[in-house]
mmCIF file of C-alpha atoms in Angstrom:
data_model
loop_
_atom_site.group_PDB
_atom_site.id
_atom_site.type_symbol
_atom_site.label_atom_id
_atom_site.label_comp_id
_atom_site.label_asym_id
_atom_site.label_seq_id
_atom_site.Cartn_x
_atom_site.Cartn_y
_atom_site.Cartn_z
ATOM 1 C CA MET A 19 6.437 6.027 23.012
ATOM 2 C CA ARG A 20 9.158 3.663 22.003
ATOM 3 C CA LEU A 21 7.621 1.756 18.854
ATOM 4 C CA LEU A 22 8.269 -2.187 19.138
ATOM 5 C CA ASN A 23 5.680 -3.075 16.313
ATOM 6 C CA VAL A 24 2.940 -2.422 13.835
ATOM 7 C CA ALA A 25 0.699 -2.222 16.515
ATOM 8 C CA ASP A 26 2.587 0.462 18.564
ATOM 9 C CA ALA A 27 2.676 2.225 15.804
ATOM 10 C CA ARG A 28 -1.063 1.670 15.512
ATOM 11 C CA ALA A 29 -1.265 3.200 18.630
ATOM 12 C CA GLU A 30 0.326 6.428 18.284
ATOM 13 C CA ALA A 31 -1.385 7.060 15.118
ATOM 14 C CA GLN A 32 -4.197 7.057 16.553
ATOM 15 C CA ARG A 33 -3.125 9.496 19.518
ATOM 16 C CA ARG A 34 -1.341 12.068 17.343
ATOM 17 C CA LEU A 35 -4.134 11.970 13.883
ATOM 18 C CA PRO A 36 -7.086 13.658 13.947
ATOM 19 C CA LYS A 37 -10.287 11.335 13.526
ATOM 20 C CA ILE A 38 -10.754 11.820 10.192
ATOM 21 C CA PHE A 39 -7.642 11.027 8.574
ATOM 22 C CA PHE A 40 -6.896 8.221 11.639
ATOM 23 C CA ASP A 41 -10.369 6.747 10.680
ATOM 24 C CA TYR A 42 -9.502 7.078 6.280
ATOM 25 C CA ILE A 43 -6.525 4.604 7.003
ATOM 26 C CA ASP A 44 -7.617 2.393 10.068
ATOM 27 C CA GLY A 45 -11.233 1.592 8.877
ATOM 28 C CA GLY A 46 -12.747 -0.912 6.467
ATOM 29 C CA ALA A 47 -15.972 -1.610 4.273
ATOM 30 C CA ALA A 48 -19.462 -1.934 6.022
ATOM 31 C CA SER A 49 -19.149 -4.246 8.884
ATOM 32 C CA GLU A 50 -15.125 -4.475 8.301
ATOM 33 C CA ALA A 51 -15.093 -8.244 8.442
ATOM 34 C CA THR A 52 -12.940 -8.853 5.501
ATOM 35 C CA MET A 53 -10.643 -6.063 7.324
ATOM 36 C CA ARG A 54 -10.307 -8.182 9.941
ATOM 37 C CA ALA A 55 -9.851 -11.431 8.589
ATOM 38 C CA ASN A 56 -6.778 -10.078 6.490
ATOM 39 C CA GLU A 57 -5.180 -10.081 9.888
ATOM 40 C CA ALA A 58 -6.945 -13.126 11.736
ATOM 41 C CA ASP A 59 -6.675 -15.345 9.040
ATOM 42 C CA PHE A 60 -2.677 -15.452 9.007
ATOM 43 C CA ALA A 61 -3.477 -17.914 12.090
ATOM 44 C CA CYS A 62 -4.615 -20.643 9.957
ATOM 45 C CA TYR A 63 -0.658 -21.092 8.725
ATOM 46 C CA GLU A 64 1.755 -22.312 10.793
ATOM 47 C CA LEU A 65 5.657 -21.897 10.398
ATOM 48 C CA GLU A 66 7.408 -25.023 11.191
ATOM 49 C CA GLN A 67 10.542 -24.977 13.952
ATOM 50 C CA ARG A 68 13.366 -26.878 13.403
ATOM 51 C CA ALA A 69 16.298 -27.475 15.948
ATOM 52 C CA LEU A 70 19.993 -27.809 15.336
ATOM 53 C CA SER A 71 20.259 -26.437 11.955
ATOM 54 C CA GLY A 72 23.394 -24.079 12.722
ATOM 55 C CA ILE A 73 21.916 -21.022 10.745
ATOM 56 C CA THR A 74 22.149 -17.917 12.401
ATOM 57 C CA ALA A 75 22.171 -15.143 9.837
ATOM 58 C CA PRO A 76 19.900 -16.217 7.228
ATOM 59 C CA ARG A 77 20.149 -13.983 4.016
ATOM 60 C CA LEU A 78 16.601 -11.675 3.876
ATOM 61 C CA GLY A 79 17.161 -10.250 0.626
ATOM 62 C CA THR A 80 15.428 -11.209 -3.054
ATOM 63 C CA THR A 81 14.739 -9.849 -6.384
ATOM 64 C CA PHE A 82 11.230 -8.963 -7.190
ATOM 65 C CA LEU A 83 9.359 -6.521 -9.639
ATOM 66 C CA GLY A 84 12.722 -6.435 -11.168
ATOM 67 C CA GLN A 85 14.414 -4.467 -8.458
ATOM 68 C CA LYS A 86 17.075 -6.101 -6.146
ATOM 69 C CA GLN A 87 15.273 -6.076 -2.400
ATOM 70 C CA ALA A 88 16.725 -6.192 0.746
ATOM 71 C CA LEU A 89 14.197 -7.184 2.331
ATOM 72 C CA PRO A 90 11.462 -9.607 0.893
ATOM 73 C CA PHE A 91 8.654 -6.490 1.606
ATOM 74 C CA MET A 92 8.371 -2.981 0.154
ATOM 75 C CA LEU A 93 6.300 0.163 0.990
ATOM 76 C CA GLY A 94 3.206 -0.038 -1.306
ATOM 77 C CA PRO A 95 0.594 2.736 -2.570
ATOM 78 C CA VAL A 96 -1.134 4.331 0.771
ATOM 79 C CA GLY A 97 -3.140 7.736 -0.504
ATOM 80 C CA PHE A 98 -2.527 10.657 1.208
ATOM 81 C CA LEU A 99 0.581 10.079 3.282
ATOM 82 C CA GLY A 100 1.430 13.740 3.300
ATOM 83 C CA LEU A 101 -1.376 14.198 5.657
ATOM 84 C CA TYR A 102 0.025 11.403 8.095
ATOM 85 C CA ALA A 103 3.113 13.865 8.386
ATOM 86 C CA ARG A 104 4.652 17.005 6.673
ATOM 87 C CA ASP A 105 5.825 15.589 3.549
ATOM 88 C CA GLY A 106 4.854 12.267 4.327
ATOM 89 C CA GLU A 107 5.290 10.686 0.859
ATOM 90 C CA ILE A 108 9.207 11.839 0.852
ATOM 91 C CA GLN A 109 9.665 10.788 4.465
ATOM 92 C CA ALA A 110 8.358 7.286 3.495
ATOM 93 C CA ALA A 111 10.193 7.125 0.398
ATOM 94 C CA ARG A 112 13.495 8.018 2.148
ATOM 95 C CA ALA A 113 13.010 5.313 4.703
ATOM 96 C CA ALA A 114 12.329 2.945 1.921
ATOM 97 C CA ALA A 115 15.524 3.789 0.213
ATOM 98 C CA LYS A 116 17.598 3.706 3.233
ATOM 99 C CA ALA A 117 16.618 0.258 4.051
ATOM 100 C CA GLY A 118 17.038 -0.934 0.368
ATOM 101 C CA ILE A 119 13.350 -1.960 -0.243
ATOM 102 C CA GLY A 120 11.326 -0.468 -3.043
ATOM 103 C CA PHE A 121 8.206 2.011 -2.226
ATOM 104 C CA CYS A 122 5.405 2.940 -4.484
ATOM 105 C CA LEU A 123 3.707 6.150 -5.145
ATOM 106 C CA SER A 124 -0.356 6.318 -4.943
ATOM 107 C CA SER A 125 -2.128 8.368 -7.247
ATOM 108 C CA PHE A 126 -3.947 10.014 -4.466
ATOM 109 C CA SER A 127 -0.495 11.506 -2.989
ATOM 110 C CA LEU A 128 0.194 14.827 -1.910
ATOM 111 C CA ALA A 129 3.654 14.769 -3.506
ATOM 112 C CA SER A 130 3.991 14.843 -7.229
ATOM 113 C CA ILE A 131 5.987 11.695 -8.375
ATOM 114 C CA THR A 132 8.150 14.268 -10.210
ATOM 115 C CA ARG A 133 9.216 16.061 -6.846
ATOM 116 C CA LEU A 134 9.570 12.443 -5.200
ATOM 117 C CA ALA A 135 12.316 11.104 -7.571
ATOM 118 C CA ARG A 136 14.091 14.659 -7.289
ATOM 119 C CA GLN A 137 14.199 14.420 -3.763
ATOM 120 C CA VAL A 138 14.775 10.917 -3.113
ATOM 121 C CA GLN A 139 17.973 9.046 -4.472
ATOM 122 C CA ALA A 140 16.260 5.621 -5.710
ATOM 123 C CA GLN A 141 13.970 4.469 -7.913
ATOM 124 C CA PRO A 142 10.095 4.758 -6.935
ATOM 125 C CA MET A 143 6.869 2.675 -8.213
ATOM 126 C CA PHE A 144 3.941 4.573 -9.351
ATOM 127 C CA GLN A 145 -0.094 3.567 -8.660
ATOM 128 C CA LEU A 146 -2.381 4.260 -10.865
ATOM 129 C CA TYR A 147 -5.974 4.548 -11.203
ATOM 130 C CA MET A 148 -8.105 3.975 -14.790
ATOM 131 C CA LEU A 149 -9.863 8.154 -14.650
ATOM 132 C CA LYS A 150 -12.512 8.497 -16.626
ATOM 133 C CA ASP A 151 -10.471 11.475 -18.299
ATOM 134 C CA ARG A 152 -7.970 9.338 -20.204
ATOM 135 C CA SER A 153 -5.570 12.373 -20.940
ATOM 136 C CA LEU A 154 -4.942 12.657 -16.803
ATOM 137 C CA ALA A 155 -4.525 9.212 -16.931
ATOM 138 C CA LEU A 156 -1.735 9.775 -19.767
ATOM 139 C CA ASP A 157 0.003 13.007 -17.710
ATOM 140 C CA MET A 158 0.366 10.667 -14.944
ATOM 141 C CA MET A 159 1.937 8.316 -17.089
ATOM 142 C CA GLY A 160 3.958 10.891 -18.393
ATOM 143 C CA ALA A 161 5.149 12.223 -14.971
ATOM 144 C CA ALA A 162 6.020 8.798 -13.706
ATOM 145 C CA ARG A 163 7.670 7.904 -17.054
ATOM 146 C CA GLY A 164 9.613 11.237 -16.859
ATOM 147 C CA ALA A 165 10.495 10.201 -13.043
ATOM 148 C CA GLY A 166 12.658 7.054 -14.448
ATOM 149 C CA VAL A 167 9.175 4.493 -12.971
ATOM 150 C CA GLU A 168 9.441 1.256 -14.715
ATOM 151 C CA THR A 169 6.758 -0.408 -12.728
ATOM 152 C CA LEU A 170 3.077 0.927 -12.764
ATOM 153 C CA PHE A 171 0.341 -0.629 -10.755
ATOM 154 C CA LEU A 172 -2.893 -0.334 -12.089
ATOM 155 C CA THR A 173 -5.437 -0.478 -9.565
ATOM 156 C CA VAL A 174 -8.274 -2.406 -10.518
ATOM 157 C CA ASP A 175 -10.734 -2.924 -7.752
ATOM 158 C CA CYS A 176 -11.750 0.464 -6.805
ATOM 159 C CA ALA A 177 -14.160 0.925 -9.871
ATOM 160 C CA ILE A 178 -16.720 0.814 -7.564
ATOM 161 C CA THR A 179 -15.803 2.218 -3.945
ATOM 162 C CA GLY A 180 -16.868 -0.081 -1.176
ATOM 163 C CA ILE A 181 -19.021 1.880 1.446
ATOM 164 C CA ARG A 182 -16.861 2.848 4.256
ATOM 165 C CA GLU A 183 -19.127 3.911 6.919
ATOM 166 C CA ARG A 184 -16.013 5.855 8.949
ATOM 167 C CA ASP A 185 -15.384 8.312 6.196
ATOM 168 C CA ALA A 186 -19.223 8.557 6.026
ATOM 169 C CA ARG A 187 -19.360 9.915 9.149
ATOM 170 C CA ASN A 188 -16.570 11.972 9.076
ATOM 171 C CA GLY A 189 -17.144 13.708 5.688
ATOM 172 C CA PHE A 190 -13.356 12.792 4.134
ATOM 173 C CA ARG A 191 -14.186 12.535 0.438
ATOM 174 C CA ALA A 192 -17.484 14.533 0.798
ATOM 175 C CA LEU A 193 -16.362 17.696 2.737
ATOM 176 C CA THR A 194 -14.596 19.994 0.095
ATOM 177 C CA ARG A 195 -13.826 23.175 2.307
ATOM 178 C CA LEU A 196 -12.639 23.164 6.045
ATOM 179 C CA THR A 197 -15.831 23.604 7.799
ATOM 180 C CA PRO A 198 -15.863 24.854 11.321
ATOM 181 C CA SER A 199 -16.646 21.737 12.806
ATOM 182 C CA LEU A 200 -13.691 20.264 11.014
ATOM 183 C CA ALA A 201 -11.605 22.599 12.017
ATOM 184 C CA LEU A 202 -12.341 22.292 15.884
ATOM 185 C CA LYS A 203 -11.689 18.517 15.535
ATOM 186 C CA LEU A 204 -8.486 18.934 13.743
ATOM 187 C CA LEU A 205 -7.266 21.927 16.609
ATOM 188 C CA GLU A 206 -7.374 18.459 19.421
ATOM 189 C CA ARG A 207 -4.316 17.347 17.560
ATOM 190 C CA PRO A 208 -2.146 20.785 17.524
ATOM 191 C CA GLY A 209 1.100 18.750 17.445
ATOM 192 C CA TRP A 210 -0.565 17.556 13.759
ATOM 193 C CA CYS A 211 -1.804 20.892 13.154
ATOM 194 C CA TRP A 212 1.796 22.784 13.481
ATOM 195 C CA ASP A 213 3.298 19.926 11.408
ATOM 196 C CA MET A 214 0.632 20.877 8.727
ATOM 197 C CA LEU A 215 1.160 24.321 8.746
ATOM 198 C CA ARG A 216 5.158 24.174 8.322
ATOM 199 C CA GLN A 217 4.252 22.561 4.704
ATOM 200 C CA GLY A 218 1.634 25.206 3.869
ATOM 201 C CA ARG A 219 -1.720 24.362 2.583
ATOM 202 C CA PRO A 220 -1.754 20.556 1.439
ATOM 203 C CA GLN A 221 -2.551 19.898 -1.483
ATOM 204 C CA VAL A 222 -2.649 17.230 -4.415
ATOM 205 C CA GLU A 223 0.613 18.340 -6.268
ATOM 206 C CA ALA A 224 -0.009 16.261 -9.743
ATOM 207 C CA LEU A 225 -3.711 18.398 -10.059
ATOM 208 C CA ALA A 226 -1.610 21.851 -9.618
ATOM 209 C CA GLY A 227 -3.739 24.360 -11.909
ATOM 210 C CA ARG A 228 -6.295 22.044 -12.742
ATOM 211 C CA LYS A 229 -9.331 24.146 -11.604
ATOM 212 C CA ALA A 230 -12.019 21.626 -11.651
ATOM 213 C CA PHE A 231 -10.397 20.060 -8.818
ATOM 214 C CA GLY A 232 -10.043 22.462 -6.477
ATOM 215 C CA ARG A 233 -7.155 24.265 -4.643
ATOM 216 C CA ASN A 234 -7.496 22.318 -1.374
ATOM 217 C CA VAL A 235 -6.647 18.640 -0.733
ATOM 218 C CA LEU A 236 -10.370 18.115 0.613
ATOM 219 C CA ALA A 237 -11.406 19.235 -2.841
ATOM 220 C CA GLN A 238 -8.984 17.489 -4.700
ATOM 221 C CA ALA A 239 -9.944 13.803 -3.184
ATOM 222 C CA ALA A 240 -13.235 14.108 -3.736
ATOM 223 C CA ALA A 241 -12.734 15.295 -7.214
ATOM 224 C CA LEU A 242 -10.269 12.779 -7.575
ATOM 225 C CA SER A 243 -12.611 9.993 -6.436
ATOM 226 C CA ALA A 244 -15.552 10.872 -8.443
ATOM 227 C CA ARG A 245 -13.502 10.797 -11.741
ATOM 228 C CA ILE A 246 -12.388 7.061 -11.153
ATOM 229 C CA ASP A 247 -13.661 4.938 -14.021
ATOM 230 C CA PRO A 248 -16.749 3.041 -13.042
ATOM 231 C CA THR A 249 -16.873 0.826 -16.720
ATOM 232 C CA LEU A 250 -13.378 -0.231 -16.474
ATOM 233 C CA SER A 251 -12.918 -3.721 -17.953
ATOM 234 C CA TRP A 252 -10.771 -6.122 -18.906
ATOM 235 C CA LYS A 253 -10.743 -4.629 -22.786
ATOM 236 C CA ASP A 254 -8.984 -1.165 -21.299
ATOM 237 C CA LEU A 255 -5.801 -3.306 -20.394
ATOM 238 C CA ASP A 256 -4.841 -2.883 -24.062
ATOM 239 C CA TRP A 257 -5.107 0.548 -24.484
ATOM 240 C CA VAL A 258 -3.017 0.896 -21.240
ATOM 241 C CA ARG A 259 -0.446 -1.576 -22.578
ATOM 242 C CA THR A 260 0.131 0.555 -25.397
ATOM 243 C CA GLN A 261 0.850 3.686 -23.254
ATOM 244 C CA TRP A 262 3.390 2.129 -20.910
ATOM 245 C CA PRO A 263 6.494 0.664 -22.118
ATOM 246 C CA GLY A 264 7.117 -0.675 -18.637
ATOM 247 C CA ARG A 265 6.223 -3.282 -16.249
ATOM 248 C CA ILE A 266 2.450 -3.300 -15.624
ATOM 249 C CA VAL A 267 1.041 -4.987 -12.219
ATOM 250 C CA LEU A 268 -2.950 -5.568 -11.811
ATOM 251 C CA LYS A 269 -3.188 -4.681 -8.215
ATOM 252 C CA GLY A 270 -6.925 -6.289 -6.622
ATOM 253 C CA ILE A 271 -6.915 -9.226 -7.731
ATOM 254 C CA MET A 272 -8.647 -11.762 -5.490
ATOM 255 C CA HIS A 273 -9.883 -14.912 -7.876
ATOM 256 C CA PRO A 274 -7.845 -17.657 -9.983
ATOM 257 C CA GLU A 275 -9.606 -16.655 -13.083
ATOM 258 C CA ASP A 276 -8.376 -13.163 -12.818
ATOM 259 C CA ALA A 277 -5.380 -13.885 -12.373
ATOM 260 C CA HIS A 278 -5.068 -16.451 -15.072
ATOM 261 C CA TRP A 279 -6.975 -13.190 -17.288
ATOM 262 C CA ALA A 280 -4.249 -11.178 -16.298
ATOM 263 C CA ARG A 281 -1.487 -13.460 -17.920
ATOM 264 C CA GLU A 282 -3.256 -13.916 -21.112
ATOM 265 C CA THR A 283 -3.871 -10.212 -21.697
ATOM 266 C CA GLY A 284 0.081 -9.646 -21.220
ATOM 267 C CA MET A 285 0.249 -8.397 -18.078
ATOM 268 C CA ASP A 286 3.334 -8.382 -15.840
ATOM 269 C CA GLY A 287 2.182 -9.529 -12.709
ATOM 270 C CA ILE A 288 -0.279 -9.224 -10.204
ATOM 271 C CA THR A 289 -1.103 -7.899 -6.527
ATOM 272 C CA VAL A 290 -3.820 -10.048 -4.495
ATOM 273 C CA SER A 291 -5.493 -7.170 -2.792
ATOM 274 C CA ASN A 292 -8.710 -6.397 -1.322
ATOM 275 C CA HIS A 293 -7.870 -3.227 -0.761
ATOM 276 C CA GLY A 294 -7.172 -3.628 3.050
ATOM 277 C CA GLY A 295 -10.967 -5.224 3.317
ATOM 278 C CA ARG A 296 -12.090 -1.542 2.376
ATOM 279 C CA GLN A 297 -14.218 -2.631 -0.907
ATOM 280 C CA LEU A 298 -16.449 -5.771 -0.799
ATOM 281 C CA ASP A 299 -17.385 -6.723 3.016
ATOM 282 C CA GLY A 300 -17.540 -10.273 3.196
ATOM 283 C CA ALA A 301 -15.019 -11.158 0.506
ATOM 284 C CA SER A 302 -12.232 -13.310 1.611
ATOM 285 C CA SER A 303 -8.769 -12.728 3.076
ATOM 286 C CA THR A 304 -6.119 -11.923 0.530
ATOM 287 C CA ILE A 305 -3.848 -14.334 2.479
ATOM 288 C CA SER A 306 -6.361 -17.512 1.912
ATOM 289 C CA ARG A 307 -6.411 -16.974 -1.230
ATOM 290 C CA LEU A 308 -3.030 -16.917 -2.341
ATOM 291 C CA ALA A 309 -1.749 -20.210 -3.035
ATOM 292 C CA GLU A 310 -4.622 -20.652 -5.878
ATOM 293 C CA ILE A 311 -4.226 -17.488 -7.093
ATOM 294 C CA VAL A 312 -0.418 -18.370 -7.335
ATOM 295 C CA ALA A 313 -0.994 -21.471 -8.969
ATOM 296 C CA ALA A 314 -3.301 -19.728 -11.874
ATOM 297 C CA ALA A 315 -1.240 -16.994 -12.427
ATOM 298 C CA GLY A 316 1.142 -19.558 -14.678
ATOM 299 C CA GLY A 317 4.838 -17.885 -13.786
ATOM 300 C CA ILE A 318 3.800 -14.206 -13.925
ATOM 301 C CA GLU A 319 4.998 -12.545 -10.328
ATOM 302 C CA VAL A 320 2.639 -12.223 -7.728
ATOM 303 C CA THR A 321 2.843 -9.893 -4.751
ATOM 304 C CA ILE A 322 0.408 -9.201 -1.795
ATOM 305 C CA ASP A 323 -0.838 -6.880 0.697
ATOM 306 C CA GLY A 324 -3.543 -6.797 3.155
ATOM 307 C CA GLY A 325 -3.259 -7.365 7.264
ATOM 308 C CA PHE A 326 0.492 -7.988 7.584
ATOM 309 C CA ARG A 327 1.625 -6.670 10.844
ATOM 310 C CA ARG A 328 4.351 -9.243 11.282
ATOM 311 C CA GLY A 329 7.431 -10.654 10.249
ATOM 312 C CA ALA A 330 5.772 -14.154 10.552
ATOM 313 C CA ASP A 331 2.986 -12.933 8.728
ATOM 314 C CA ILE A 332 5.208 -12.029 5.609
ATOM 315 C CA LEU A 333 7.123 -15.216 5.695
ATOM 316 C CA LYS A 334 3.860 -16.858 5.070
ATOM 317 C CA ALA A 335 3.261 -15.171 2.397
ATOM 318 C CA ILE A 336 6.464 -16.404 0.473
ATOM 319 C CA ALA A 337 5.862 -19.608 1.386
ATOM 320 C CA LEU A 338 2.809 -19.507 -0.137
ATOM 321 C CA GLY A 339 4.094 -18.327 -3.132
ATOM 322 C CA ALA A 340 4.282 -14.707 -3.325
ATOM 323 C CA SER A 341 7.444 -12.826 -4.995
ATOM 324 C CA GLY A 342 7.333 -10.353 -2.416
ATOM 325 C CA VAL A 343 4.514 -8.601 0.110
ATOM 326 C CA MET A 344 3.727 -5.216 0.067
ATOM 327 C CA LEU A 345 3.058 -3.118 3.179
ATOM 328 C CA GLY A 346 0.145 -0.329 3.483
ATOM 329 C CA ARG A 347 -1.415 0.456 6.867
ATOM 330 C CA ALA A 348 1.765 -0.557 8.279
ATOM 331 C CA THR A 349 3.392 2.427 6.723
ATOM 332 C CA ALA A 350 1.078 5.156 7.623
ATOM 333 C CA PHE A 351 0.908 4.079 11.373
ATOM 334 C CA ALA A 352 4.480 4.261 11.456
ATOM 335 C CA LEU A 353 4.711 7.489 9.684
ATOM 336 C CA ALA A 354 2.091 9.258 11.908
ATOM 337 C CA ALA A 355 3.934 7.900 15.032
ATOM 338 C CA ASP A 356 7.203 9.278 13.829
ATOM 339 C CA GLY A 357 7.889 10.226 10.366
ATOM 340 C CA GLU A 358 10.663 8.888 8.822
ATOM 341 C CA ARG A 359 12.128 7.272 11.952
ATOM 342 C CA GLY A 360 8.744 5.818 12.674
ATOM 343 C CA VAL A 361 8.928 4.162 9.194
ATOM 344 C CA SER A 362 12.690 3.030 9.574
ATOM 345 C CA THR A 363 11.893 1.779 13.019
ATOM 346 C CA ILE A 364 9.082 -0.687 11.769
ATOM 347 C CA ILE A 365 11.106 -1.761 8.566
ATOM 348 C CA ALA A 366 13.953 -2.576 11.309
ATOM 349 C CA ALA A 367 11.413 -4.239 13.724
ATOM 350 C CA LEU A 368 9.909 -6.290 10.840
ATOM 351 C CA ALA A 369 13.125 -7.194 9.519
ATOM 352 C CA ARG A 370 14.345 -8.596 12.934
ATOM 353 C CA GLU A 371 11.411 -10.374 13.404
ATOM 354 C CA ILE A 372 12.196 -12.086 9.842
ATOM 355 C CA GLU A 373 15.938 -13.019 10.474
ATOM 356 C CA VAL A 374 14.821 -14.472 14.123
ATOM 357 C CA ALA A 375 11.940 -16.750 12.568
ATOM 358 C CA MET A 376 14.105 -17.513 9.382
ATOM 359 C CA ALA A 377 16.929 -19.032 11.854
ATOM 360 C CA LEU A 378 14.405 -20.770 14.141
ATOM 361 C CA MET A 379 12.859 -22.344 10.904
ATOM 362 C CA GLY A 380 16.276 -23.477 9.905
ATOM 363 C CA CYS A 381 15.370 -21.646 6.784
ATOM 364 C CA PRO A 382 18.948 -19.946 4.797
ATOM 365 C CA ASP A 383 17.713 -17.365 2.571
ATOM 366 C CA ILE A 384 14.241 -15.882 1.059
ATOM 367 C CA ASP A 385 14.656 -17.868 -1.999
ATOM 368 C CA THR A 386 14.765 -20.822 -0.186
ATOM 369 C CA LEU A 387 11.695 -20.059 1.268
ATOM 370 C CA ARG A 388 9.819 -19.578 -1.728
ATOM 371 C CA ALA A 389 11.506 -22.835 -3.711
ATOM 372 C CA GLU A 390 10.339 -25.037 -0.754
ATOM 373 C CA GLY A 391 7.377 -23.541 0.958
ATOM 374 C CA PRO A 392 5.654 -26.517 1.919
ATOM 375 C CA ARG A 393 8.494 -28.111 4.123
ATOM 376 C CA PHE A 394 8.649 -24.726 6.508
ATOM 377 C CA LEU A 395 4.567 -24.060 6.409
ATOM 378 C CA LYS A 396 1.485 -25.863 7.880
ATOM 379 C CA VAL A 397 -1.532 -25.680 6.873
ATOM 380 C CA LYS A 398 -4.184 -26.134 10.119
#
């Protein structure tokens, strides 16, 4: 199947992946209303089309999170990419490096940050969940520092896990071993099975040798999820700040007051995120809250994720004040559809959509769009 856009990649991912893993990335919380709103609410904003600008090759590069980026988006942290394609995290990171954009590794990754840094010639970022066992969190941060990571994303919206009915039906994060019924379902996707067999038994490398977490990815996923600290609060940020010398971005901010407190507590940035609609069902879409959160952030960097499927979506976020966009599901769909080549294809497709849209808007570069956002955007 030829991949022209993210929707094509999603369709191919659904065809290729076992249901338990497709539903994990494709699903949201409860009725999935917030997940749907993340995509639908981009229609509340219109880009302004202009004529006779003479602009044919707008500049798409910019700088955010301390890195020069060839495009105004990066690949955000997505758990278990290694279950979507063999060495999935490595393949996705290579596609990002070739495109000149950033890549952030999730704590819930099969590949370790150490191996990623060794095999991909680019500086990765790392995402951390606050764990009850602070020593394990320290080990993860230590490995990230050793791998040259400068930017740490601390996810703060998952201390309490949302109700994800698709996962409950499939048993994801409840099953701790391969049951006969699950094995039969996996065998319905022989291509995926062969790809996984080529990399050996899937497991979270960062947990290797920790007997309490089990020896397979199902057990490790359940065990690591159970160890996320549900008591996480603002006072814990002081501890993170003392342990991490680099940039800290709070991922999961959806309220202006939380953006204000992020700045007051010395955080370097925030990510406007509702975890892809996988946490509080009935919450706002990310794009609908972006402008007021940017205003409350008081100058610290604001990135955003949630529902981005088109280049026009990314431009709307930049015009509303985001310094950059982070892709989640789009990465997973593309990886499942065609590995590294699929991710590269979708990055290129989004870049082309951005380039054409900016030319039709009469916008010469991303920094102009960010500085003069209201001139290029109409709120319906």
